[in-house]
XYZ file of C-alpha atoms in Angstrom:
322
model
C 5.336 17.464 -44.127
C 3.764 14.797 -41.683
C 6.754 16.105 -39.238
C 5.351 19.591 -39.253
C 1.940 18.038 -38.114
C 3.333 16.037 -35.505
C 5.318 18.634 -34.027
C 2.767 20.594 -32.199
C 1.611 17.439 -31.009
C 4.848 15.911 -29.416
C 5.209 18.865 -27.837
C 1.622 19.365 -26.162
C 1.869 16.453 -23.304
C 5.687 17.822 -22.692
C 6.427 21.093 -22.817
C 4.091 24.234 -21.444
C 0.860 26.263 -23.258
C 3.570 28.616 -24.390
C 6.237 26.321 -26.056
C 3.150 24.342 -27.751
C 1.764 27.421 -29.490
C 5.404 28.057 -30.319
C 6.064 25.202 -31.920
C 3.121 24.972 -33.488
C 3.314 28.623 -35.122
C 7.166 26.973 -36.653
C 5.609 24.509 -37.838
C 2.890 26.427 -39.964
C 5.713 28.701 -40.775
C 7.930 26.289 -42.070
C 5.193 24.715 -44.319
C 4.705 27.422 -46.306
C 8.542 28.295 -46.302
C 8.473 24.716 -47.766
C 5.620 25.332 -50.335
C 6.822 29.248 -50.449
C 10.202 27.712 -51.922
C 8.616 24.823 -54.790
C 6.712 27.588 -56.664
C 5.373 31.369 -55.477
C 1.648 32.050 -55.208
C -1.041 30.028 -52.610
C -2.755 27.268 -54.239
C -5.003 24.654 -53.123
C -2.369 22.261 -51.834
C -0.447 24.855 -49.466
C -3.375 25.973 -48.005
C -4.947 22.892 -47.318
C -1.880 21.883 -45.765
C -1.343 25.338 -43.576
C -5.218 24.581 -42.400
C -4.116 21.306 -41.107
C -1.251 22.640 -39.289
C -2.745 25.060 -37.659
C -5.847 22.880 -36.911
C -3.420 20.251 -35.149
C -1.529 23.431 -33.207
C -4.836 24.490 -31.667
C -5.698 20.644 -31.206
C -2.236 20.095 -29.458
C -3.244 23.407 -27.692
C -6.114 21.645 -25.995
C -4.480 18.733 -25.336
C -2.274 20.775 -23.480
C -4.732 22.539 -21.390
C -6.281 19.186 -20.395
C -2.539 17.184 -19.749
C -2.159 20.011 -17.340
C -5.272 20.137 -15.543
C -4.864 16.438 -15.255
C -1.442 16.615 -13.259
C -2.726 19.837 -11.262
C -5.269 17.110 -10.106
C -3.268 14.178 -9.414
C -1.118 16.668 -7.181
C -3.943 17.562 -5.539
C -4.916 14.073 -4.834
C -1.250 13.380 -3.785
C -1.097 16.314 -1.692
C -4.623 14.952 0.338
C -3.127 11.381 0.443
C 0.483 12.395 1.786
C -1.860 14.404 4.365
C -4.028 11.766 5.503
C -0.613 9.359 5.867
C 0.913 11.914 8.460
C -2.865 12.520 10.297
C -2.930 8.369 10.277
C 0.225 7.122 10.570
C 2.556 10.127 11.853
C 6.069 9.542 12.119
C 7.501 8.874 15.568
C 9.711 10.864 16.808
C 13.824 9.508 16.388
C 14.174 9.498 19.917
C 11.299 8.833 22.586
C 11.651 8.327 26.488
C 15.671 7.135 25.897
C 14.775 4.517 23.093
C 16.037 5.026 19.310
C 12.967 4.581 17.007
C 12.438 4.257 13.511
C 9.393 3.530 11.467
C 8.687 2.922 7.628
C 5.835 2.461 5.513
C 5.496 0.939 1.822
C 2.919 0.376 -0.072
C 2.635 -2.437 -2.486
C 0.474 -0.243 -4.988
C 2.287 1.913 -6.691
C 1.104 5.870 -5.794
C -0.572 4.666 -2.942
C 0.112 6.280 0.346
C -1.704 4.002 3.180
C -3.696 1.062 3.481
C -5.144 -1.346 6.043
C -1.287 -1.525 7.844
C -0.774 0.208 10.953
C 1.904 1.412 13.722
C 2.071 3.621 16.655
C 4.409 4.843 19.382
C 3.195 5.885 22.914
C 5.273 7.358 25.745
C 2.937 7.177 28.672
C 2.954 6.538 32.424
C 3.525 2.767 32.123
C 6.481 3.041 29.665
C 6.531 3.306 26.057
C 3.910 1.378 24.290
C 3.711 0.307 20.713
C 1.594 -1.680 18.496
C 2.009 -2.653 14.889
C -1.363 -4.355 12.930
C -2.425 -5.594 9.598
C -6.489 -4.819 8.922
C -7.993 -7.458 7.032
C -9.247 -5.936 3.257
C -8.193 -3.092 1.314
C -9.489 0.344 0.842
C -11.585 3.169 2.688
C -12.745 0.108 4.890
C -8.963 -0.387 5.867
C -7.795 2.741 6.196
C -10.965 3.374 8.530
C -10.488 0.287 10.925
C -6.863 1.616 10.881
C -8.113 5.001 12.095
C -10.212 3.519 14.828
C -7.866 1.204 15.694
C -5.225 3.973 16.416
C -7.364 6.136 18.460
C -7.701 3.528 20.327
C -4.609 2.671 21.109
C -3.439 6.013 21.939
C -6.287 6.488 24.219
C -5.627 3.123 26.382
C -1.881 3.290 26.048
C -2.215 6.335 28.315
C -5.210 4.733 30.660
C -4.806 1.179 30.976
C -2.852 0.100 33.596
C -1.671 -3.427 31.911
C -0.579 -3.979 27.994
C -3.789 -7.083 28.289
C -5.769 -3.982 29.223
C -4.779 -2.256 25.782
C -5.348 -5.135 24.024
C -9.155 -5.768 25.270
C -9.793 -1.641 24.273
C -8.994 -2.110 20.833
C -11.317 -5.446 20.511
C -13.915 -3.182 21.996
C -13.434 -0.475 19.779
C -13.833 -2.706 16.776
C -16.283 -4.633 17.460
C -18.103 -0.817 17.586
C -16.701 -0.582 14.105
C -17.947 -3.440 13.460
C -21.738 -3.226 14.697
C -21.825 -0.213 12.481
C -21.151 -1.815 9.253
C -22.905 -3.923 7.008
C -22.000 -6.790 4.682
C -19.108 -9.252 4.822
C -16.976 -6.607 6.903
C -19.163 -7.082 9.509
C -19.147 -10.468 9.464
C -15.765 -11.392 8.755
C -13.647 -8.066 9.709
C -10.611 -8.734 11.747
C -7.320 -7.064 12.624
C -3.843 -8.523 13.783
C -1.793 -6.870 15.704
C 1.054 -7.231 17.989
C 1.362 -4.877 20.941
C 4.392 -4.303 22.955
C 5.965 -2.342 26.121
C 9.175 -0.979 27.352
C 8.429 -0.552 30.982
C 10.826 2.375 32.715
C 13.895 0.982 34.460
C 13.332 -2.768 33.520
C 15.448 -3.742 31.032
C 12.775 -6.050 29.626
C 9.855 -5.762 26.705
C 6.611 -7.253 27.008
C 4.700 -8.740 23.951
C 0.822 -9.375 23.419
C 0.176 -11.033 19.847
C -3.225 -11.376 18.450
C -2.574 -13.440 15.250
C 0.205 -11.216 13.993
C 4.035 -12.422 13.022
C 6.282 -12.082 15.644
C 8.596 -9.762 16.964
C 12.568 -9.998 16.573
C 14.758 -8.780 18.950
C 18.356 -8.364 17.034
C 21.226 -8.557 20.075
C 24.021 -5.851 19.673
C 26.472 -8.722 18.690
C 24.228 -9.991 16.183
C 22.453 -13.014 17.811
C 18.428 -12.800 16.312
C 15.656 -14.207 19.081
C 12.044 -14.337 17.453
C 9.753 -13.567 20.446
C 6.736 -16.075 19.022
C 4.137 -16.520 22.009
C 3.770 -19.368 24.471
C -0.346 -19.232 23.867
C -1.352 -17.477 20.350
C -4.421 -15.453 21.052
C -7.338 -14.772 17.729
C -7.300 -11.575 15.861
C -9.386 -8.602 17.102
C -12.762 -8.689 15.867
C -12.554 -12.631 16.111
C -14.072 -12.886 19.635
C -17.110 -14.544 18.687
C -15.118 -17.844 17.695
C -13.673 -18.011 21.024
C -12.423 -16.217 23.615
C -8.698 -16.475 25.653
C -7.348 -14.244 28.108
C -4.791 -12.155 27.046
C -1.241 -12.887 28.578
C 1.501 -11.188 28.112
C 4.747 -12.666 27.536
C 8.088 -10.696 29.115
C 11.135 -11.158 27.727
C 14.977 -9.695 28.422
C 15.473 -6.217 26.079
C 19.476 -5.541 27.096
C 21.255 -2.510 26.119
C 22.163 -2.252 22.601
C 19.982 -4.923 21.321
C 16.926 -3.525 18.515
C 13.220 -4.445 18.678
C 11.667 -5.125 15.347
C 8.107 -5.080 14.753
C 6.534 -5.891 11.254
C 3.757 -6.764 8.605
C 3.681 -9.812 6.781
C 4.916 -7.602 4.036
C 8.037 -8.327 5.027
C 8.122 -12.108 5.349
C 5.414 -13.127 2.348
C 7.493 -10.764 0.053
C 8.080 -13.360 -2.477
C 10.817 -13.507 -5.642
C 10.516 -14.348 -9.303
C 10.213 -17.976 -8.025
C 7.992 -17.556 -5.548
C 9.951 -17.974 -2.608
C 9.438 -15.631 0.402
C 11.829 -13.280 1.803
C 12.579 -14.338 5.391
C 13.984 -11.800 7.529
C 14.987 -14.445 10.458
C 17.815 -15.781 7.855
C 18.730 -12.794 6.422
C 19.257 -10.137 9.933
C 20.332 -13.223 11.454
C 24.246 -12.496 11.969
C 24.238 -8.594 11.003
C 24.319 -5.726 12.886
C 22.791 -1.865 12.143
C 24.291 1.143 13.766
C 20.785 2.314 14.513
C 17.273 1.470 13.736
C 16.725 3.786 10.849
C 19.338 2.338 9.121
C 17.918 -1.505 9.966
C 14.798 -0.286 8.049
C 16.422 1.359 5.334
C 18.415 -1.912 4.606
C 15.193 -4.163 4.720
C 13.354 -1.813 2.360
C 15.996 -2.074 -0.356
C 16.465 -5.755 0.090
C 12.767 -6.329 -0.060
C 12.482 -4.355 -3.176
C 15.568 -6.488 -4.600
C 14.044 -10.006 -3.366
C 10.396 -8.921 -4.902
C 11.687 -6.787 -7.934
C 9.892 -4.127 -6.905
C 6.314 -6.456 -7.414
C 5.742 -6.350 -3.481
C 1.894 -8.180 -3.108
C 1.262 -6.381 0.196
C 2.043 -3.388 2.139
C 4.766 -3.611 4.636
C 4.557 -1.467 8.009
C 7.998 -1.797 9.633
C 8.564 -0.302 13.586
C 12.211 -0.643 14.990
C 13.530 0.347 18.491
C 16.433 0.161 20.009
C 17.604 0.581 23.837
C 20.918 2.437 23.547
């Protein structure tokens, strides 16, 4: 008898409004089939047990109703967070002024969609220009410093006439951000980010870093060159601890040979014993067919290395002069 009970109950959080009622009208019929077949006539006992099957059926009824109003929520929520990923963080385009490009996101919280990581590719008159940052916190702080930072970006990647030029727009436009707040955000707010351009014709790729990990430029016949900078420069939003003149450090970018920009996702991913994934050891040697497939790879083997238990969100950017 206890099976007849739990039946319309099993079958409320899995099945639809229509199966539950379903099951549950078998299950009152086959209670008094049950009680039907021990002795004719309704006594006491089968009809206190039919009232508590059908009391359970319209109780697994309701459960029902409220399992699926629950998931027609969480889509909706889904279907606003996939949304605000592609107004934030669009995907680039495969292919943008003759360079193959490739970018990933992944968030360390599970059913998350975007954080305080950020990326961005602009084709613009002084080549193609792209940055890749890491804002400091979590949250709708985050993911707002991510938005301003962007628009910035975008704007001075078409206006500036120098990648320093860039870089000294986006400190302005957080420290905006930053007037505008209150709290320990407005004291302690900072972004890193690494910006970097492909000027037309020149065979070469020019780096600004402001606190960020550094580039890696993977050679077509495998050799790995981390492009760490001569004079490391603060954080945006760090200004008022010191300030150094952005330089910009050129370096060769020959045919063939991929352009990897990243979060400390990657390299603090860490394993059961606590040891970090470092991608200098592990590209070091290999070679991708494309930088889709670079990412791809990294993904999987970070999700190996961490067991899926990745403590921060990894923004990956790959480009690769054919």
């Amino acid at each position: 008898m206890p099976f007849f009970t739990a039946a319309p109950l099993v079958a409320a959080p899995l099945a639809s409004l229509r199966t539950t009622l379903l099951t549950g009208l078998a299950a009152l019929a086959a209670t008094y089939a049950v009680h039907a077949h021990s002795g004719p006539g309704l006594d006491v006992d089968t009809a206190t047990q039919l009232v508590t099957v059908a009391t359970v059926a319209l109780l697994a009824a309701v459960i029902n109703r409220v399992v699926r109003l629950g998931d027609r929520r969480l889509a909706s929520v889904r279907e606003i967070a996939e949304a605000a990923q592609r107004a934030v963080l669009p995907e680039p385009a495969a292919r943008i002024a003759g360079f193959d490009v490739a970018a990933r996101y992944e968030a360390a919280q599970e059913g998350a969609f975007i954080g305080g990581d950020l990326y961005a590719v602009q084709d613009g008159p002084y080549g193609v220009r792209l940055v890749v940052g890491d804002v400091r916190g979590k949250g709708i702080g985050a993911v707002a410093a991510v938005a301003v930072v962007l628009g910035a970006f975008r704007e001075a990647a078409e206006q500036e006439a120098t990648l320093e030029g860039v870089a000294g727009r986006l400190e302005r436009a957080l420290a905006r951000e930053g007037a505008r707040r209150d709290g320990v955000d407005a004291a302690e707010g900072f972004t890193t980010v690494v910006l970097a351009e492909l000027p037309p014709g020149e065979g070469a790729v020019r780096i600004v870093n402001r606190g960020h990990p550094p580039p890696l430029l993977l050679h077509a016949d495998g050799t790995l060159r981390v492009l760490a900078a001569d004079d490391p420069a603060l954080p945006l939003g760090m200004g008022d601890l010191g300030r150094w003149p952005d330089r910009a450090a050129r370096y060769r970018f020959p045919d063939g040979a991929t352009l990897l920009l990243h979060t400390d996702g990657l390299s603090e991913a860490r394993d059961a014993h606590g040891r970090f994934y470092d991608p200098v050891r592990r590209l070091a040697g290999r070679r991708f067919p494309d930088p889709r497939t670079l990412l791809a790879r990294l993904v999987a083997e970070v999700g190996r290395h961490s067991a899926g238990g990745m403590a921060d969100d990894m923004a990956l950017l790959a480009v690769r002069r054919p």
